[in-house]
Coordinates of C-alpha atoms and ligand atoms in Angstrom, one line a residue:
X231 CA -175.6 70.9 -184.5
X232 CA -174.6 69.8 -180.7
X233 CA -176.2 69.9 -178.1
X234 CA -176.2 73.3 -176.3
X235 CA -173.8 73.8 -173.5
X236 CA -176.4 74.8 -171.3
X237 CA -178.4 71.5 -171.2
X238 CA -174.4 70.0 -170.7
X239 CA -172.7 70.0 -174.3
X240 CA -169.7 71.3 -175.8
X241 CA -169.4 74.9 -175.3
X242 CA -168.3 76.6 -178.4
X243 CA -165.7 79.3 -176.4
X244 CA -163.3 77.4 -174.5
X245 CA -160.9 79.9 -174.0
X246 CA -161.6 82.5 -171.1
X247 CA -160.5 86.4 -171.6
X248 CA -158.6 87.8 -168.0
X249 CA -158.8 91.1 -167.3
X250 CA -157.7 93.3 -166.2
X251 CA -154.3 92.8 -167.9
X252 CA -151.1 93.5 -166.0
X253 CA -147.5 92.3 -165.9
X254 CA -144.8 92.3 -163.5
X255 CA -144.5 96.6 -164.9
X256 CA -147.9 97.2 -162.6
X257 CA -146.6 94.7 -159.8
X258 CA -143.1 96.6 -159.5
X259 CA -144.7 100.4 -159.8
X260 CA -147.0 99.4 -157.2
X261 CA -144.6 97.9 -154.6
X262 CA -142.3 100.8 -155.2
X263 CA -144.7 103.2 -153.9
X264 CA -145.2 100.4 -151.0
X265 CA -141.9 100.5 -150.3
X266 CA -141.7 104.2 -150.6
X267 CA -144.2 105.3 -147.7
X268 CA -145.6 107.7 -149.7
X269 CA -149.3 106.5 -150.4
X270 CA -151.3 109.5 -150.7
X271 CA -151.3 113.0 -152.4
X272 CA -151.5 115.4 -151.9
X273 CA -148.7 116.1 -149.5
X274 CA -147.3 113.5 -152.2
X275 CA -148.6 113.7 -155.8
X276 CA -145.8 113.3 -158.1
X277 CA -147.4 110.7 -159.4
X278 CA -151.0 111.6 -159.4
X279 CA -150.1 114.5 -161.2
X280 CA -148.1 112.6 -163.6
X281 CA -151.1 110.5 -164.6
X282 CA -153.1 113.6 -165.1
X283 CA -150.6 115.0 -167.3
X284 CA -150.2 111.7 -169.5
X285 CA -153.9 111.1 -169.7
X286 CA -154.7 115.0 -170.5
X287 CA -152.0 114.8 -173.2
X288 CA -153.4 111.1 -174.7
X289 CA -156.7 112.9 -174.8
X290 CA -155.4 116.0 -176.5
X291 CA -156.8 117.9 -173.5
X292 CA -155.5 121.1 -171.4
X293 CA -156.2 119.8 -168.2
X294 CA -157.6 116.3 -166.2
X295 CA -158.2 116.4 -162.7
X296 CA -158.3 112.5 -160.9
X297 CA -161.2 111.7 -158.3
X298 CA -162.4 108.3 -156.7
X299 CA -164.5 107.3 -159.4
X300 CA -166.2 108.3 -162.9
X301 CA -169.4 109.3 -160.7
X302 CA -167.5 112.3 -158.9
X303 CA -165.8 113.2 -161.6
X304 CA -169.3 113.9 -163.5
X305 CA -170.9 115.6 -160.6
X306 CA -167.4 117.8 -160.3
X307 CA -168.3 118.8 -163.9
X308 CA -171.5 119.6 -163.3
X309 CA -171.0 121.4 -160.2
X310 CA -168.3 123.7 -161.8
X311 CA -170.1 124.9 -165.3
X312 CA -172.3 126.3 -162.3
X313 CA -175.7 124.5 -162.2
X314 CA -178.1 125.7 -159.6
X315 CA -180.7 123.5 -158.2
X316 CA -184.2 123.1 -160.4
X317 CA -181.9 123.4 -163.1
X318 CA -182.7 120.4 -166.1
X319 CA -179.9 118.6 -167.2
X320 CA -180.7 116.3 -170.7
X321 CA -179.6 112.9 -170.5
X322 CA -180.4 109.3 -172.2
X323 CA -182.7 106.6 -170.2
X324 CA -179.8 103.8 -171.4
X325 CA -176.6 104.3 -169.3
X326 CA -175.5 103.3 -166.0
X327 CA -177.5 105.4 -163.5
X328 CA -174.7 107.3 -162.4
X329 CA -175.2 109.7 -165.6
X330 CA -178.6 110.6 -164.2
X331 CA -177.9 109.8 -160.4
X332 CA -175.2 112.9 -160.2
X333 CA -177.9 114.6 -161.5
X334 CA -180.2 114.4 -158.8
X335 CA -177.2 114.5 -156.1
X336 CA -176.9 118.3 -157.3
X337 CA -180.4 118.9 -156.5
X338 CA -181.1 119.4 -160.7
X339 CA -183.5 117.7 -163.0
X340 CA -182.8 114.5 -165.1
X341 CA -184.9 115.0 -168.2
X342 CA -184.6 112.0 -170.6
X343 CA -184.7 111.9 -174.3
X344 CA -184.6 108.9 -176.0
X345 CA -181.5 107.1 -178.1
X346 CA -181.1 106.5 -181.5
X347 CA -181.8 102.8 -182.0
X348 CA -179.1 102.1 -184.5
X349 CA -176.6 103.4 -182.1
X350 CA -178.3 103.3 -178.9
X351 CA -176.8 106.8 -178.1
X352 CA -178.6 110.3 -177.3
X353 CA -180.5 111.3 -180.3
X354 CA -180.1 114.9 -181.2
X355 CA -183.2 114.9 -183.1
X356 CA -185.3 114.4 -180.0
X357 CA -183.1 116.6 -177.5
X358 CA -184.5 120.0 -179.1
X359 CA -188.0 119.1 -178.1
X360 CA -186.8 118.9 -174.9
X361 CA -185.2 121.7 -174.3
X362 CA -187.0 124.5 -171.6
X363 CA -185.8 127.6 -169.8
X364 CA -184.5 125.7 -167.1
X365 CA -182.2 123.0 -169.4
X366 CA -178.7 124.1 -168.9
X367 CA -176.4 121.3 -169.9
X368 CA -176.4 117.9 -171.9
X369 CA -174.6 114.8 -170.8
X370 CA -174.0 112.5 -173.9
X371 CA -173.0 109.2 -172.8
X372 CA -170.7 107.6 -175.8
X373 CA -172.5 104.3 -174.8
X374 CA -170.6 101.3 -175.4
X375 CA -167.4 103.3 -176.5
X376 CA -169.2 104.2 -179.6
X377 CA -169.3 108.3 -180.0
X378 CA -172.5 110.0 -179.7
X379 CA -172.7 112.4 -182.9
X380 CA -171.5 115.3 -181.2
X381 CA -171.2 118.0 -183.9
X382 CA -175.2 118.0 -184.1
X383 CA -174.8 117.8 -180.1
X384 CA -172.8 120.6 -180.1
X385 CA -175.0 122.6 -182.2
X386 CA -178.1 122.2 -180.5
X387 CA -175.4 122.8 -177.2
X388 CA -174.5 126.7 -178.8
X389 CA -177.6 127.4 -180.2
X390 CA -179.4 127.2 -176.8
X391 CA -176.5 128.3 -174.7
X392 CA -176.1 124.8 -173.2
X393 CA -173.2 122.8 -171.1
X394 CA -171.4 120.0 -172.7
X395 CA -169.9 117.1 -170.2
X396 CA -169.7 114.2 -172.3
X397 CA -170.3 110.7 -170.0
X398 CA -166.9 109.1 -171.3
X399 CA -166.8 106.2 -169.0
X400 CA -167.3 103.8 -171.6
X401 CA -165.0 105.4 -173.9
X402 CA -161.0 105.5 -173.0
X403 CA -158.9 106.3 -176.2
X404 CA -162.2 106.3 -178.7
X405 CA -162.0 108.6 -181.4
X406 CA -164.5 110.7 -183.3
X407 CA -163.4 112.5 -186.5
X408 CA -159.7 112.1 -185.0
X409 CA -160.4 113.4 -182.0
X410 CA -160.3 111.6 -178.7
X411 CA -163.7 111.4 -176.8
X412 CA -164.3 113.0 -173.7
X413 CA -162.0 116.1 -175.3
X414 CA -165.1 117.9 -177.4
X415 CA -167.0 119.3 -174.9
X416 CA -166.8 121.8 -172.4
X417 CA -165.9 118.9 -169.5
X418 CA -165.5 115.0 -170.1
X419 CA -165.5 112.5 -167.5
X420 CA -164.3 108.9 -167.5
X421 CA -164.6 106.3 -165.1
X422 CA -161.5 103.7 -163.7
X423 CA -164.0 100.8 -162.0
X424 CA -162.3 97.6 -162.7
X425 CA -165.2 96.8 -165.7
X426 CA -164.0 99.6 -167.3
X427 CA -161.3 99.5 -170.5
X428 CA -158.7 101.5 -168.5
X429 CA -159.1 100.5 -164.4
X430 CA -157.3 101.0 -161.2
X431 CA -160.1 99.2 -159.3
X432 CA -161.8 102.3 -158.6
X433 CA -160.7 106.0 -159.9
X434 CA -162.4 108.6 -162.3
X435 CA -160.9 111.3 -164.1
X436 CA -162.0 114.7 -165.9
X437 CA -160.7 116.4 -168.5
X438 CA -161.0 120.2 -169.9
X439 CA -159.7 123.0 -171.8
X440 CA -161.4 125.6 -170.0
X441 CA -159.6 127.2 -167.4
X442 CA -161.8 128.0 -164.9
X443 CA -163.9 124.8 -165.0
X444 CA -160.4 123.3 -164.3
X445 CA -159.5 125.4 -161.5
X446 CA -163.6 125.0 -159.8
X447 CA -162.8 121.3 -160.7
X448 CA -159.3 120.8 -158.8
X449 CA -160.8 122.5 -155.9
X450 CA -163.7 120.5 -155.5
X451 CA -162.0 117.5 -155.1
X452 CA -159.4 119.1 -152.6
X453 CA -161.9 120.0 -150.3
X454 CA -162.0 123.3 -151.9
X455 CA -158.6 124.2 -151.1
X456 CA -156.5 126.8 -153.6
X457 CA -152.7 126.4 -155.3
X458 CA -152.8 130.0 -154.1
X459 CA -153.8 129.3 -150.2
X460 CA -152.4 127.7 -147.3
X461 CA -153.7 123.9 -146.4
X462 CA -156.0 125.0 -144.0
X463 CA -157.7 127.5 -146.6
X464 CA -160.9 126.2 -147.9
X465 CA -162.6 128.1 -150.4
X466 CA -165.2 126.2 -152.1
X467 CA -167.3 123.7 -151.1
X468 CA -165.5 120.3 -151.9
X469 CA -164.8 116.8 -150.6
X470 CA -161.6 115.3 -150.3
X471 CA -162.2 113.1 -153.7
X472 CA -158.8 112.4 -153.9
X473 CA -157.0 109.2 -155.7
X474 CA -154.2 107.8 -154.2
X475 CA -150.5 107.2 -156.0
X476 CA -150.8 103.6 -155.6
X477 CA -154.0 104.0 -158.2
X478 CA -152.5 106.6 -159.7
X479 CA -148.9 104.6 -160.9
X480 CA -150.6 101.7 -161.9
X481 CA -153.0 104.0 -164.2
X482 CA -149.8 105.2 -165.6
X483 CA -148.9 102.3 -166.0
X484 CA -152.3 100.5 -167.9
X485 CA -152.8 103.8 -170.0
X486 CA -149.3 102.2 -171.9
X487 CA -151.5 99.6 -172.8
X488 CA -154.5 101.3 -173.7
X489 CA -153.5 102.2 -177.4
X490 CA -153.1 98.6 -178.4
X491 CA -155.9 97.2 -176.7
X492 CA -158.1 99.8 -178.3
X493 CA -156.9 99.0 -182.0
X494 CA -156.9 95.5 -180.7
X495 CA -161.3 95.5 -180.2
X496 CA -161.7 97.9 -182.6
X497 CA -161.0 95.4 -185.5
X498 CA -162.3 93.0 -183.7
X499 CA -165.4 94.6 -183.5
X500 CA -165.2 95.1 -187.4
X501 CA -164.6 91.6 -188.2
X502 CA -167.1 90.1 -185.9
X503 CA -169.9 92.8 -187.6
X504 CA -168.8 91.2 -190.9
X505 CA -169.5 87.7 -189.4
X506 CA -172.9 88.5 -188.0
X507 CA -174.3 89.7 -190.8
X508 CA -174.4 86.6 -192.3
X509 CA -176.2 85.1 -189.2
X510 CA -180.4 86.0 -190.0
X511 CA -181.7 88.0 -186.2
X512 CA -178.8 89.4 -185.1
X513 CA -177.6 92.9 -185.8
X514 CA -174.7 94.8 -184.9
X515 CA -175.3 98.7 -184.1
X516 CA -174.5 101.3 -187.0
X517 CA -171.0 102.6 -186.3
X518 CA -172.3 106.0 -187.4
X519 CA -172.1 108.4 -190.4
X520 CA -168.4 109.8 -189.6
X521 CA -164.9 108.6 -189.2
X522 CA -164.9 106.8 -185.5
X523 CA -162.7 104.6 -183.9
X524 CA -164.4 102.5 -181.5
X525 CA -163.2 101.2 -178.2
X526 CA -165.9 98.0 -177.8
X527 CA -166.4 98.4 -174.3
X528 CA -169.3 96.6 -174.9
X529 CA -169.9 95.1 -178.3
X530 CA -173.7 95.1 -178.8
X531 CA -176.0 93.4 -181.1
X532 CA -179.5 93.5 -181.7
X533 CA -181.5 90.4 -180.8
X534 CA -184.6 89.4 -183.1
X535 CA -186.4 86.6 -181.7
X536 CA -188.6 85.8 -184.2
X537 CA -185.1 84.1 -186.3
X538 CA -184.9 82.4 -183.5
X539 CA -187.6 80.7 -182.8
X540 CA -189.0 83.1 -180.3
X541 CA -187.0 82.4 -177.9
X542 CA -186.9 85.1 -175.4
X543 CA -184.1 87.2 -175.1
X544 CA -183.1 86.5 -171.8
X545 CA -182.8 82.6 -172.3
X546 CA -180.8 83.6 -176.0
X547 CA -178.4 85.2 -173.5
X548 CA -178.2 82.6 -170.9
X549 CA -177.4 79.9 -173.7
X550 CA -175.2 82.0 -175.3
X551 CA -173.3 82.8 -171.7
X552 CA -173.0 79.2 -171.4
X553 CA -171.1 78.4 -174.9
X554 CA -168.7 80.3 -173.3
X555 CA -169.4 84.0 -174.8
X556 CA -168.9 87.1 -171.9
X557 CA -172.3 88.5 -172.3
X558 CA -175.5 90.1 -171.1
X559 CA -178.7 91.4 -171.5
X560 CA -177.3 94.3 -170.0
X561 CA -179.9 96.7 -167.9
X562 CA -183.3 95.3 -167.4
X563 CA -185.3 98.7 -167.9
X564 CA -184.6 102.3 -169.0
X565 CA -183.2 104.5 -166.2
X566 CA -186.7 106.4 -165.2
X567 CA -188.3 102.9 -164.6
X568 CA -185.7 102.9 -161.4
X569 CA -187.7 102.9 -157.9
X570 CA -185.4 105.7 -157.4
X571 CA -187.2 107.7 -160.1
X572 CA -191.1 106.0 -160.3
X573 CA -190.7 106.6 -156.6
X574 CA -189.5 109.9 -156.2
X575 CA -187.4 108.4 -153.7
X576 CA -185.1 111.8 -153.5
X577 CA -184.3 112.0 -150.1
X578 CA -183.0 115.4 -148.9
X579 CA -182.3 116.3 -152.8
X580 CA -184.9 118.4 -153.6
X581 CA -186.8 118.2 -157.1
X582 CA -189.6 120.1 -158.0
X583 CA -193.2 118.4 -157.5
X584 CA -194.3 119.0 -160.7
X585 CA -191.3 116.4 -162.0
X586 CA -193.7 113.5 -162.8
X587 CA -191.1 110.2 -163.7
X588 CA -194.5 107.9 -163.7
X589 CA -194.9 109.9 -167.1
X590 CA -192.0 109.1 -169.2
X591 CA -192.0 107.0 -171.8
X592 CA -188.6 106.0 -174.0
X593 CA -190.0 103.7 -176.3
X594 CA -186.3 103.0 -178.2
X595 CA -184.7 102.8 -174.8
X596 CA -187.9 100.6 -173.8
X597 CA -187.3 97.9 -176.6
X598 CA -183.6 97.8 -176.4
X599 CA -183.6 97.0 -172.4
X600 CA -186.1 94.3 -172.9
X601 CA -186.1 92.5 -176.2
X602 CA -182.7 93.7 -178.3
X603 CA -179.6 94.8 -176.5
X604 CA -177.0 91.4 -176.1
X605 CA -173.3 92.9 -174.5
X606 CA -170.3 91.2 -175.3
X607 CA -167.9 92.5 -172.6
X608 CA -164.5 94.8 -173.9
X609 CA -162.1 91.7 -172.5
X610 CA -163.9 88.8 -174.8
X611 CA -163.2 91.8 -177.6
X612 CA -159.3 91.8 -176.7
X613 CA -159.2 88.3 -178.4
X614 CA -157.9 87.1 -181.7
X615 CA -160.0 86.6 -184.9
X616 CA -160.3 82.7 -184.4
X617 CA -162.3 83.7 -180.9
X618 CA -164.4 86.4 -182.9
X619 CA -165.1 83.2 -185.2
X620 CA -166.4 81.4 -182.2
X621 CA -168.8 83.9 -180.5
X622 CA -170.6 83.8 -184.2
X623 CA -170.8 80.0 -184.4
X624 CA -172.2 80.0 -180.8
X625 CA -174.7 82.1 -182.3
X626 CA -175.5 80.2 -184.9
X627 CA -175.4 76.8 -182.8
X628 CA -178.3 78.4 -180.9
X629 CA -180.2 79.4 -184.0
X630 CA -180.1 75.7 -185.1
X631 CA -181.2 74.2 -181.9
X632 CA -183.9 77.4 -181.9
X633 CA -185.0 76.4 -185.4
X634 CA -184.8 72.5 -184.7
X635 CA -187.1 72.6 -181.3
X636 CA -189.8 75.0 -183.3
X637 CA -190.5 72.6 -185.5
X638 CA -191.3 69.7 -182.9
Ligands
LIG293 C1 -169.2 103.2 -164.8 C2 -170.0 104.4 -165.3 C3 -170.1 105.6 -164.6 C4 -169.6 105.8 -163.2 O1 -168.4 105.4 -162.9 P1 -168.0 104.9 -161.4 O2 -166.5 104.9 -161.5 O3 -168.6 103.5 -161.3 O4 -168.6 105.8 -160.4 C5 -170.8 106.7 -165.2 N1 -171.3 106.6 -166.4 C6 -171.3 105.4 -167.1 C7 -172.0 105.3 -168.4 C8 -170.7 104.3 -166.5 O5 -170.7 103.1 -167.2

């Protein structure tokens, strides 16, 4: 068995993962827009508006507009499909709080429903019950990289005359039913922090067909400024959410890499479900009912303590952290448990009284915060089979010791 590498033994991962991933291609790009003085757009934006053209096209989209990070580029959705404020926008408690946080920023309503707990995304059987005269849009986060079911999404979407901005900071060049995520509904936005599977650091991007949430949307972040005026001509009421071309050429650059790295933790994602289910407690989420390809930004599993000698999930994931696997627990509570929410602390956004957060109760979202959800991070995923092999045998190491020590 070994002893575990948290009370000093061998860990069972020696090798580390780097990321983010870059060659002497990012270093040159980078020091040739250094070199070239011209550092910002958009008295400059060749090559923002290169990347937006590249990354609209890999997405099979009409349009993408760049911001400073995946947070603005949600609220610049939200803010262009024309929410007013009291407005109730559907989202799930289990996603960073962002999803719900731009929520709030526009003065609108947060109302969670619950996720499916073999996918840990939105379930659309619980987002009709939901559904008032105030809900005007749904934010589906593809949690993980994995896509929410969005044809039942989109269903419930028409049939109550709702807004689609899918949360696709998770999901980079993931695929439902062949098409790219963050390209099905009526906005999707994707975030560039360096966790996430394509990075420049910091960034965001949002993508459309529709040609007038693109316009709203390219305004916004120009502080409201028009193609059609002059630079001193501000017609709506943006920021300056601008990227810059440094981001944007090393972007251009990473999204050559993006393919490959996708395929890359998509099988290994495959293979290492295959290995855990021959391991007794732990459980890899349900892929879904239709064709998918997954990105693994986080690879999750379900944790069942009682194979493992009830041992609590946080010290499962602290010994498993210490063999060498790049994991978490990942969040601690659902979203609405946040001070921010339980508190009402709201400062000058103004939700209606009767919004009660004290009340909610996700009970799927509830169990998967505190006793299942283990993330492996997207880099561990960009390894090689042999390293799949030896997150499961970490696994298992712990089981043994778990099993061992109960019996004593
Ligand atoms: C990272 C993230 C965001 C926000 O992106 P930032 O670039 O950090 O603002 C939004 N939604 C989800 C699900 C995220 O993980």
């Amino acid at each position: 068995m070994g002893q575990l590498a948290i009370q000093g033994g061998p860990k069972s991962v020696t090798k580390t993962f780097p990321w983010p991933i870059y060659d002497e291609t990012e270093v040159q790009a980078v020091a040739n827009i250094v070199r070239s003085g011209q550092w910002g757009n958009p008295d400059c934006a060749d090559e923002v508006a290169r990347f937006e053209q590249a990354f609209a096209a890999y997405c099979g989209s009409k349009y993408a507009v760049s911001c400073v990070n995946g947070s603005v580029s949600l609220r610049l959705a939200l803010i262009a499909c024309g929410l007013r404020p009291g407005d109730e926008v559907i989202v799930p408690p289990y996603t960073f709080i962002a999803t719900a946080s731009v929520v709030l920023e526009i003065n609108c309503v947060p109302v969670f429903v619950d996720i499916d707990p073999d996918t840990y995304n939105l379930d659309p059987a619980r987002i009709e019950a939901a559904i008032t005269e105030k809900t005007r849009a749904i934010i589906p986060v593809h949690f993980a990289g994995l896509a929410c079911d969005m044809d039942a999404i989109l269903t419930i979407a028409q049939r109550h005359n709702l807004r689609v901005i899918e949360d696709a900071a998770h999901a980079h060049g993931a695929e439902y039913k062949g098409r790219k995520l963050g390209s099905i509904g009526d906005a999707g936005s994707f975030s560039f922090q360096s966790s996430k599977n394509l990075t420049s650091g910091e960034g965001g991007i949002v993508i459309t067909n529709d040609d007038a949430l693109y316009e709203a949307m390219n305004s916004l972040r120009n502080v409201g400024r028009s193609p059609s005026g002059q630079w001193y001509d501000h017609f709506n009421p943006g920021c300056n959410y601008r990227i810059t071309q440094l981001q944007a050429v090393l972007l251009s650059e990473q999204l050559k890499r993006l393919d490959e790295q996708t395929i890359t933790r998509n099988e290994n994602g495959l293979y290492l479900n295959g290995l855990l289910a021959d391991i007794e407690g732990v459980t890899p989420l349900s892929r879904g009912e239709v064709a998918i390809r997954h990105c693994y930004h986080l690879y999750i599993f379900k944790y069942d303590k009682t194979k493992f000698g009830q041992l609590p999930k946080k010290d499962f994931v602290a010994m498993l952290s210490a063999e060498g696997v790049p994991c978490s627990g990942g969040y601690p509570h659902p979203l609405y448990k946040q001070p921010v929410f339980q508190q009402k602390n709201f400062m000058c956004y103004a939700i209606p009284d009767s919004v009660d957060y004290t009340q909610v109760n996700c009970p799927e979202a509830e169990r998967a915060c505190a006793d299942e959800a283990v993330w492996v991070f997207q880099h561990a995923m960009l390894g090689t089979r042999e390293d799949m092999e030896s997150f499961a045998r970490a696994i298992r190491k712990i089981q043994l010791y778990t099993r061992a020590s109960a019996r004593v």
